[in-house]
Coordinates of C-alpha atoms in Angstrom, one line a residue:
M238 CA 28.9 11.6 -2.8
H239 CA 28.2 7.8 -3.1
E240 CA 25.2 6.1 -2.0
F241 CA 25.4 5.2 1.5
E242 CA 26.2 8.6 1.9
L243 CA 23.6 10.2 0.9
I244 CA 21.3 7.6 2.9
E245 CA 22.8 8.7 6.1
R246 CA 22.2 12.1 5.2
I247 CA 18.4 11.1 4.0
I248 CA 18.1 9.3 7.6
A249 CA 19.3 12.2 9.3
R250 CA 16.3 14.4 7.9
L251 CA 14.0 12.1 8.9
R252 CA 15.1 12.1 13.0
D253 CA 12.2 10.6 15.3
T254 CA 10.0 9.9 12.2
A255 CA 12.4 7.0 11.4
C256 CA 11.4 5.1 14.7
G257 CA 8.1 4.9 16.6
D258 CA 5.6 2.1 18.5
G259 CA 5.9 -1.3 16.6
V260 CA 9.8 -0.3 15.2
V261 CA 11.8 -3.4 16.3
L262 CA 15.1 -2.1 14.0
G263 CA 14.5 0.9 11.3
P264 CA 16.5 2.3 8.8
G265 CA 19.6 1.4 7.8
D266 CA 20.0 -2.4 7.7
D267 CA 18.8 -4.7 5.2
A268 CA 15.8 -4.9 6.1
A269 CA 13.4 -3.6 9.5
V270 CA 11.6 -5.2 11.7
L271 CA 8.4 -4.6 12.8
E272 CA 5.6 -5.3 15.0
I273 CA 1.6 -5.0 15.1
P274 CA -0.8 -5.6 18.1
S275 CA -1.8 -8.7 18.7
G276 CA -5.4 -9.8 17.5
H277 CA -4.8 -7.3 14.2
Q278 CA -4.3 -8.0 10.6
L279 CA -1.6 -6.2 8.4
V280 CA -3.0 -3.6 5.6
V281 CA -0.6 -3.1 2.7
S282 CA -0.6 -0.9 -0.1
T283 CA 1.8 0.7 -2.9
D284 CA 1.9 3.8 -5.2
A285 CA 4.6 4.8 -7.8
L286 CA 4.3 8.1 -8.7
V287 CA 6.4 9.2 -11.8
A288 CA 7.7 12.5 -12.8
G289 CA 5.6 13.9 -15.3
R290 CA 2.7 12.0 -15.1
H291 CA 1.6 12.1 -11.1
Y292 CA 3.3 15.3 -10.4
P293 CA 5.4 17.7 -12.4
G294 CA 8.8 17.3 -13.5
G295 CA 11.1 19.6 -11.6
A296 CA 8.6 19.9 -9.1
C297 CA 9.9 21.1 -5.6
A298 CA 11.1 18.4 -3.7
D299 CA 9.7 18.7 -0.2
A300 CA 6.2 18.8 -1.8
I301 CA 6.9 15.9 -3.7
G302 CA 8.1 14.2 -0.6
Y303 CA 4.4 15.3 1.4
R304 CA 2.5 14.2 -1.5
S305 CA 3.9 10.9 -1.9
L306 CA 3.3 9.8 1.3
A307 CA 0.0 11.3 1.5
V308 CA -1.4 9.7 -1.5
A309 CA -0.5 6.2 -0.5
T310 CA -2.0 6.5 2.9
S311 CA -5.7 7.7 1.5
D312 CA -5.5 3.4 0.8
L313 CA -5.0 2.9 4.8
A314 CA -8.0 5.6 5.1
A315 CA -9.8 3.4 2.8
M316 CA -9.4 0.4 4.3
G317 CA -9.9 1.5 7.7
A318 CA -6.4 1.0 8.9
T319 CA -4.3 2.9 11.5
P320 CA -1.5 3.7 10.0
A321 CA 2.1 2.6 11.1
F322 CA 5.3 2.5 8.9
A323 CA 5.7 2.9 5.0
T324 CA 9.1 2.6 2.9
V325 CA 10.2 5.1 0.1
S326 CA 12.4 4.2 -3.2
L327 CA 13.6 7.0 -4.6
T328 CA 14.8 6.5 -8.6
A329 CA 16.4 9.9 -10.2
E330 CA 19.2 10.3 -13.1
D331 CA 20.5 12.6 -10.8
L332 CA 19.9 12.4 -6.8
S333 CA 21.6 15.5 -5.6
P334 CA 22.0 15.8 -1.8
N335 CA 19.8 18.9 -1.7
W336 CA 17.0 17.4 -3.6
A337 CA 16.9 14.3 -1.0
E338 CA 17.0 16.0 1.6
H339 CA 14.1 18.8 0.8
Y340 CA 12.4 15.4 -0.2
A341 CA 13.7 14.1 2.9
S342 CA 12.2 16.6 4.7
G343 CA 8.8 17.0 3.4
L344 CA 8.7 12.9 3.8
A345 CA 9.1 13.3 7.5
A346 CA 6.6 16.2 8.0
A347 CA 4.3 14.3 6.1
A348 CA 5.2 10.8 8.2
R349 CA 4.2 13.4 11.7
D350 CA 1.1 14.6 10.3
F351 CA 0.0 10.9 10.0
G352 CA 1.7 8.8 12.7
I353 CA 4.0 7.3 10.4
A354 CA 7.3 5.5 10.6
I355 CA 9.6 5.5 7.7
V356 CA 11.4 2.1 8.1
G357 CA 13.0 1.9 5.5
G358 CA 13.8 2.0 1.4
N359 CA 15.9 2.3 -1.8
I360 CA 17.7 4.6 -4.3
A361 CA 18.6 3.8 -7.7
R362 CA 19.5 5.8 -10.8
G363 CA 17.4 5.9 -13.6
P364 CA 14.2 8.0 -14.8
E365 CA 12.9 9.8 -11.6
S366 CA 10.1 8.5 -9.5
V367 CA 9.0 7.5 -6.0
T368 CA 7.8 4.3 -4.7
V369 CA 5.9 4.1 -1.1
T370 CA 4.6 1.3 0.4
V371 CA 2.2 1.9 3.7
H372 CA 1.5 -0.4 6.4
G373 CA -1.1 -0.6 8.6
H374 CA -3.4 -2.2 10.6
T375 CA -6.9 -3.3 12.0
P376 CA -8.2 -5.4 14.1
R377 CA -8.9 -8.8 12.6
G378 CA -12.2 -8.9 10.3
Q379 CA -12.6 -5.1 10.6
A380 CA -10.8 -4.2 7.4
I381 CA -13.2 -2.4 4.9
S382 CA -13.2 -3.9 1.4
R383 CA -15.0 -2.2 -1.7
S384 CA -16.8 -5.7 -1.9
G385 CA -19.3 -4.8 0.9
A386 CA -22.2 -3.0 -0.4
G387 CA -25.5 -3.7 -1.0
P388 CA -28.7 -3.1 -2.0
G389 CA -30.4 -0.5 0.8
D390 CA -27.6 1.1 1.7
A391 CA -26.4 4.7 1.5
L392 CA -23.4 6.2 -0.5
Y393 CA -21.4 8.9 1.2
V394 CA -18.6 10.8 0.0
T395 CA -16.7 13.0 2.7
G396 CA -15.1 16.5 1.8
R397 CA -15.7 18.4 -1.1
L398 CA -14.4 17.8 -4.5
G399 CA -12.7 19.0 -7.2
G400 CA -10.1 21.3 -5.5
A401 CA -6.7 19.2 -6.6
G402 CA -8.1 19.4 -10.0
L403 CA -8.6 22.7 -9.8
A404 CA -4.8 23.4 -8.7
L405 CA -3.9 21.0 -12.0
A406 CA -4.8 23.7 -14.2
D407 CA -2.1 26.4 -12.5
E408 CA 0.1 26.4 -15.1
N409 CA 2.9 26.8 -12.6
L410 CA 2.5 24.0 -10.3
G411 CA 5.3 22.8 -10.0
E412 CA 7.0 25.3 -8.3
W413 CA 5.6 25.4 -4.8
S414 CA 7.2 24.6 -1.7
L415 CA 5.7 23.8 1.4
V416 CA 6.1 26.4 3.0
A417 CA 4.8 28.8 0.5
L418 CA 1.6 26.9 -0.1
Q419 CA -1.8 28.7 1.5
E420 CA -3.8 27.2 4.7
E421 CA -6.8 26.4 2.2
S422 CA -5.8 26.7 -1.6
P423 CA -6.3 24.3 -4.6
L424 CA -2.6 24.0 -4.1
R425 CA -2.6 22.4 -1.2
R426 CA -5.3 20.3 -1.8
Y427 CA -2.8 19.0 -4.6
W428 CA 0.6 19.0 -2.8
M429 CA -0.9 18.2 0.8
P430 CA -4.2 15.7 0.9
Q431 CA -5.2 15.2 3.9
P432 CA -6.0 11.0 4.3
R433 CA -9.2 10.6 6.0
L434 CA -7.7 8.6 8.5
G435 CA -9.6 9.0 12.0
L436 CA -12.8 8.8 9.8
G437 CA -11.8 6.1 8.1
I438 CA -10.9 4.0 11.6
G439 CA -14.0 5.6 12.9
L440 CA -16.1 3.9 9.9
R441 CA -15.3 0.0 11.0
G442 CA -18.2 -1.8 11.6
I443 CA -20.5 1.3 10.5
A444 CA -19.6 1.2 6.7
T445 CA -20.0 -2.0 4.2
A446 CA -17.4 -0.6 1.6
A447 CA -15.1 1.8 1.1
I448 CA -12.9 3.3 -1.8
D449 CA -10.8 6.5 -1.7
I450 CA -10.9 9.1 -4.4
S451 CA -7.9 9.0 -5.8
D452 CA -8.7 9.0 -9.7
G453 CA -11.6 10.8 -10.2
L454 CA -15.1 9.6 -8.4
S455 CA -16.7 8.7 -12.1
S456 CA -14.2 6.1 -11.9
D457 CA -13.6 5.0 -8.5
L458 CA -17.3 4.8 -7.7
D459 CA -17.7 2.4 -10.9
H460 CA -14.9 0.5 -9.0
L461 CA -16.8 0.3 -5.8
C462 CA -20.0 -0.8 -7.6
R463 CA -18.8 -3.6 -10.1
A464 CA -16.5 -5.0 -6.6
S465 CA -19.8 -5.5 -4.4
G466 CA -22.0 -6.1 -7.6
V467 CA -24.5 -3.4 -7.1
S468 CA -25.5 0.0 -9.2
C469 CA -26.4 3.4 -8.2
E470 CA -27.8 6.5 -9.3
V471 CA -26.5 10.0 -8.7
D472 CA -27.5 13.3 -9.3
L473 CA -24.3 15.9 -9.9
D474 CA -26.6 18.7 -7.9
A475 CA -25.6 16.1 -5.2
L476 CA -22.2 16.3 -5.2
P477 CA -20.1 18.1 -2.4
L478 CA -18.2 20.5 -4.5
Y479 CA -14.8 22.9 -4.0
T480 CA -15.5 26.3 -4.6
G481 CA -15.1 27.2 -7.9
A482 CA -15.2 23.8 -9.2
T483 CA -18.1 22.1 -11.5
A484 CA -19.6 18.7 -11.0
L485 CA -18.5 17.5 -14.4
D486 CA -14.6 18.5 -13.8
A487 CA -14.4 17.2 -10.2
L488 CA -16.1 13.9 -11.6
A489 CA -12.9 13.2 -13.5
S490 CA -9.9 15.2 -12.1
G491 CA -8.8 13.0 -9.4
D492 CA -6.3 13.8 -6.9
D493 CA -9.3 15.1 -4.2
Y494 CA -8.1 11.8 -1.3
E495 CA -11.8 11.9 0.0
L496 CA -13.3 8.7 1.1
A497 CA -16.8 7.3 -1.3
F498 CA -18.3 4.8 1.4
A499 CA -21.4 2.7 1.8
A500 CA -23.5 2.3 4.8
P501 CA -26.9 0.8 5.8
P502 CA -29.4 3.4 6.3
D503 CA -29.8 2.8 10.3
A504 CA -26.2 4.2 10.3
Q505 CA -27.2 7.9 9.7
S506 CA -26.8 8.8 13.2
A507 CA -23.5 7.1 13.9
I508 CA -22.0 9.1 11.0
E509 CA -23.3 12.3 11.8
T510 CA -21.4 11.9 15.1
L511 CA -18.1 10.9 12.9
E512 CA -19.1 14.3 11.0
R513 CA -19.0 16.2 14.3
R514 CA -16.0 14.5 15.6
H515 CA -13.5 15.0 12.5
E516 CA -15.1 18.1 11.3
V517 CA -15.4 16.4 8.2
P518 CA -18.4 17.3 5.8
I519 CA -20.2 13.9 5.1
T520 CA -22.7 14.0 2.5
R521 CA -25.3 11.2 1.5
I522 CA -25.3 11.2 -2.4
A523 CA -27.3 8.1 -3.4
T524 CA -28.8 4.5 -2.7
F525 CA -27.5 1.5 -3.9
R526 CA -29.7 -0.9 -5.5
R527 CA -29.3 -4.6 -7.0
N528 CA -28.7 -4.9 -10.8
P529 CA -27.6 -7.3 -12.6
R530 CA -25.5 -5.0 -14.8
P531 CA -23.2 -3.3 -11.5
G532 CA -22.1 0.7 -12.4
V533 CA -23.2 4.3 -11.7
A534 CA -26.1 6.5 -13.7
W535 CA -25.0 10.0 -13.5
T536 CA -28.2 12.4 -14.1
R537 CA -29.5 15.8 -13.9
N538 CA -33.0 17.0 -12.7
G539 CA -33.6 13.3 -13.9
M540 CA -31.9 13.5 -17.1
P541 CA -28.7 11.5 -17.8
V542 CA -25.8 13.4 -18.2
K543 CA -22.1 11.5 -20.0
V544 CA -19.8 11.9 -17.9
R545 CA -15.5 11.6 -18.4
P546 CA -14.0 8.5 -16.7
G547 CA -11.3 9.6 -14.0
Y548 CA -7.7 9.4 -14.3
R549 CA -6.7 6.2 -16.4
H550 CA -3.2 4.7 -16.0
F551 CA -2.7 2.9 -19.4

């Protein structure tokens, strides 16, 4: 089967997720033609997932499809962006119709869950990898960056950390398809992470800085501190943990796709309202301070604790 027939079969599997609000011209042409609401700014992020490094080689294609869009979309949540569009590039030594169609089915399931239109992409021969570019938008000037946290702001974390890390220890991680995943399990946390999109949008005008927890809180929180020029001290016992996870493992394992964000002390009531509205736990774990050497100090019972860094790409 040549590539154009393969593309047609992928588009057929995407069905309604290949169109949507703002899609003037979707997949199948040289480029997509898109519109965003007046007075909004475009927010764009790209994630590349490589087989054998970012997910197990030989994993079920539908699970890869869902995960690839979810992890990219989490960046939009951290920016407080409304998700809108995505493009997808697939590379494989042998991209069979069966694999491509199952991948597209998982991708479409995620697109429906997150309200995203798949508007284009590319296929090529090479080592197996998936690259997803997501596009969202925020009202002008309301995107949340990593660099706005100030002294006295409180540090919050959404959800519970370490669930996906538990899944990484499962030697059968790559054998699960979407239909086999239990409603609440570490495996589901890994293959079907749920970007905190509604919560991120709700944090516009409340959060002073935010980052998604993709590589592990130990690394991602350090990125936020350095970008904002602040420091904080976090007691390990303050961390909200997934059942069965330990604090030290959860800090470094990554793949949680929760949010860490800063907010002023007088925002506590608004944050509690968001917590109830979105039914997502939000835990205050530290306070930011001014420091000529930005970064994070990890402690337990007032004593320093050495933690592992999160995932490193190089």
